[in-house]
Amino acid sequence: MSSIEQTLSIIKPDAVERNLSEEIKEIFKKNNFKIIKEKKIKIEKNEAEKFYQVHQSKPFYNDLCSYLSSGPIVVMVLERENAVSENRKIMGATDPKNAEEGTLRKKYGISIDKNSVHGSDSSENAKIEINFFFKD
Ligand code: UDP
Ligand code: MG
């Protein structure tokens, strides 16, 4: 059964800063994702704290939120069949050291915190995250 789905993708500050946004968007398009919505924004730390609320008990939470709000990011709604899992495949493992060859994090990630991209981890969270950034 075909299941067209949407997911939220973020190009994180380390990648935007290195002007990798266009290159990364091309990779999504080549992998049959449609970029339905897109905006380049800079968020405040309190917004990053809300976005990453699920991680609030983690030791890396504070640094993670400082980092996501440290510079411009590109936020996108991506659409294709099985968008959530296909995006996670293309992204690769959280730590670029463990990411498979050819994945975005292997290619562009600098470290576990500066790992270039975010992607929703479930269909349910995708809806929540899309609504977080694109409320209209
Ligand atoms: N992170 C970190 N240190 C860790 C684990 C995660 O800095 O030990 C950061 C990393 O940038 C990651 C984000 O926190 O992308 C969210 O973590 P999650 O486990 O949700 O990884 P993801 O879903 O992004 O692969
Ligand atoms: Mg996650």
Short mmCIF file of C-alpha atoms and ligand atoms in Angstrom, two decimals:
data_model
loop_
_atom_site.label_atom_id
_atom_site.label_comp_id
_atom_site.label_asym_id
_atom_site.label_seq_id
_atom_site.Cartn_x
_atom_site.Cartn_y
_atom_site.Cartn_z
CA MET A 1 0.00 0.00 0.00
CA SER A 2 1.37 3.40 -0.88
CA SER A 3 1.56 5.78 2.03
CA ILE A 4 2.44 9.34 1.17
CA GLU A 5 3.71 10.94 4.31
CA GLN A 6 5.31 14.16 5.45
CA THR A 7 8.25 14.69 7.77
CA LEU A 8 10.08 17.66 9.22
CA SER A 9 13.66 18.24 8.21
CA ILE A 10 16.02 20.86 9.61
CA ILE A 11 19.35 21.83 8.13
CA LYS A 12 21.21 22.73 11.31
CA PRO A 13 23.46 25.78 11.88
CA ASP A 14 26.73 23.98 11.08
CA ALA A 15 25.51 23.07 7.60
CA VAL A 16 23.78 26.38 6.84
CA GLU A 17 26.96 28.18 7.92
CA ARG A 18 29.02 26.13 5.45
CA ASN A 19 26.54 26.93 2.65
CA LEU A 20 25.48 23.31 2.28
CA SER A 21 21.71 23.96 2.18
CA GLU A 22 21.30 23.84 -1.60
CA GLU A 23 23.44 20.71 -1.89
CA ILE A 24 21.44 18.97 0.84
CA LYS A 25 18.11 20.00 -0.72
CA GLU A 26 19.27 18.53 -4.05
CA ILE A 27 19.98 15.23 -2.31
CA PHE A 28 16.44 15.18 -0.89
CA LYS A 29 14.99 15.90 -4.35
CA LYS A 30 17.12 13.18 -5.96
CA ASN A 31 15.68 10.80 -3.39
CA ASN A 32 12.14 11.63 -4.52
CA PHE A 33 11.27 14.01 -1.73
CA LYS A 34 9.12 17.02 -2.55
CA ILE A 35 9.95 20.11 -0.55
CA ILE A 36 6.43 21.24 0.32
CA LYS A 37 7.37 24.10 2.64
CA GLU A 38 10.67 25.72 3.43
CA LYS A 39 11.95 28.66 5.43
CA LYS A 40 15.27 29.95 6.66
CA ILE A 41 14.95 31.25 10.20
CA LYS A 42 16.87 31.83 13.39
CA ILE A 43 15.13 30.67 16.53
CA GLU A 44 15.48 31.80 20.14
CA LYS A 45 16.83 29.44 22.76
CA ASN A 46 13.44 29.14 24.47
CA GLU A 47 11.92 27.96 21.17
CA ALA A 48 14.69 25.36 20.77
CA GLU A 49 13.92 24.22 24.33
CA LYS A 50 10.29 23.68 23.36
CA PHE A 51 11.22 21.88 20.15
CA TYR A 52 13.59 19.50 21.95
CA GLN A 53 11.42 19.14 25.08
CA VAL A 54 11.50 15.34 24.75
CA HIS A 55 15.24 15.53 25.53
CA GLN A 56 14.94 17.84 28.54
CA SER A 57 16.28 15.28 31.02
CA LYS A 58 19.33 14.47 28.90
CA PRO A 59 22.78 15.78 29.82
CA PHE A 60 23.19 17.28 26.34
CA TYR A 61 19.85 19.19 26.40
CA ASN A 62 21.21 22.63 27.29
CA ASP A 63 24.04 22.54 24.75
CA LEU A 64 21.70 21.14 22.11
CA CYS A 65 19.24 24.00 22.57
CA SER A 66 22.01 26.62 22.58
CA TYR A 67 23.36 25.08 19.44
CA LEU A 68 20.08 24.95 17.48
CA SER A 69 19.50 28.62 18.30
CA SER A 70 23.08 29.68 17.54
CA GLY A 71 22.58 30.56 13.88
CA PRO A 72 20.25 30.33 10.90
CA ILE A 73 18.58 27.02 10.14
CA VAL A 74 16.54 25.84 7.16
CA VAL A 75 13.28 24.14 8.15
CA MET A 76 11.42 22.03 5.57
CA VAL A 77 8.37 19.88 5.20
CA LEU A 78 9.41 16.90 3.05
CA GLU A 79 6.93 14.59 1.36
CA ARG A 80 7.19 11.17 -0.26
CA GLU A 81 6.20 7.58 0.45
CA ASN A 82 7.41 6.57 3.91
CA ALA A 83 8.96 10.01 4.32
CA VAL A 84 9.86 9.57 7.99
CA SER A 85 11.86 6.37 7.62
CA GLU A 86 13.31 7.26 4.21
CA ASN A 87 14.57 10.57 5.59
CA ARG A 88 16.12 8.84 8.59
CA LYS A 89 17.91 6.46 6.18
CA ILE A 90 19.30 9.31 4.13
CA MET A 91 20.36 11.18 7.28
CA GLY A 92 22.31 8.30 8.80
CA ALA A 93 23.15 7.64 12.45
CA THR A 94 23.04 10.44 15.03
CA ASP A 95 26.81 10.31 15.49
CA PRO A 96 28.51 10.94 12.13
CA LYS A 97 31.26 8.52 13.21
CA ASN A 98 28.70 5.71 13.07
CA ALA A 99 26.80 6.91 10.00
CA GLU A 100 26.83 4.79 6.88
CA GLU A 101 28.74 5.81 3.78
CA GLY A 102 26.73 8.12 1.54
CA THR A 103 24.43 9.41 4.29
CA LEU A 104 24.09 13.13 4.97
CA ARG A 105 25.62 12.90 8.42
CA LYS A 106 28.55 10.85 7.13
CA LYS A 107 29.15 13.37 4.35
CA TYR A 108 28.57 16.59 6.23
CA GLY A 109 28.37 15.95 9.98
CA ILE A 110 31.20 17.29 12.10
CA SER A 111 30.36 15.67 15.43
CA ILE A 112 27.42 14.19 17.34
CA ASP A 113 26.19 17.67 18.22
CA LYS A 114 27.03 19.32 14.89
CA ASN A 115 25.46 16.59 12.80
CA SER A 116 24.03 18.86 10.08
CA VAL A 117 20.43 17.64 9.89
CA HIS A 118 17.37 16.86 11.99
CA GLY A 119 14.57 14.54 10.94
CA SER A 120 11.37 13.52 12.72
CA ASP A 121 11.55 10.02 14.20
CA SER A 122 7.89 8.96 13.82
CA SER A 123 4.82 9.93 11.86
CA GLU A 124 3.21 11.24 15.03
CA ASN A 125 6.21 13.41 15.92
CA ALA A 126 6.42 14.60 12.32
CA LYS A 127 2.94 16.09 12.64
CA ILE A 128 3.83 17.75 15.93
CA GLU A 129 7.11 19.12 14.56
CA ILE A 130 5.55 20.37 11.30
CA ASN A 131 2.90 22.15 13.32
CA PHE A 132 5.59 23.62 15.57
CA PHE A 133 7.30 25.41 12.68
CA PHE A 134 4.43 25.86 10.20
CA LYS A 135 1.36 26.70 12.20
CA ASP A 136 -0.71 28.35 9.43
N1 UDP B 1 22.89 14.81 20.70
C1 UDP B 1 24.03 15.22 21.33
N2 UDP B 1 24.68 14.31 22.15
C2 UDP B 1 24.22 13.04 22.33
C3 UDP B 1 23.04 12.65 21.67
C4 UDP B 1 22.39 13.56 20.86
O1 UDP B 1 24.48 16.34 21.17
O2 UDP B 1 24.85 12.27 23.06
C5 UDP B 1 22.19 15.76 19.82
C6 UDP B 1 22.37 15.41 18.36
O3 UDP B 1 22.68 16.60 17.65
C7 UDP B 1 21.03 14.85 17.94
C8 UDP B 1 20.08 15.57 18.88
O4 UDP B 1 20.80 15.74 20.09
O5 UDP B 1 20.77 15.09 16.57
C9 UDP B 1 18.80 14.84 19.16
O6 UDP B 1 19.12 13.54 19.62
P1 UDP B 1 18.37 12.26 19.05
O7 UDP B 1 18.74 11.12 19.93
O8 UDP B 1 16.93 12.57 18.87
O9 UDP B 1 19.08 12.03 17.63
P2 UDP B 1 18.53 12.20 16.16
O10 UDP B 1 17.06 11.86 16.18
O11 UDP B 1 18.77 13.63 15.76
O12 UDP B 1 19.33 11.24 15.33
MG MG B 2 15.53 12.58 17.36
#
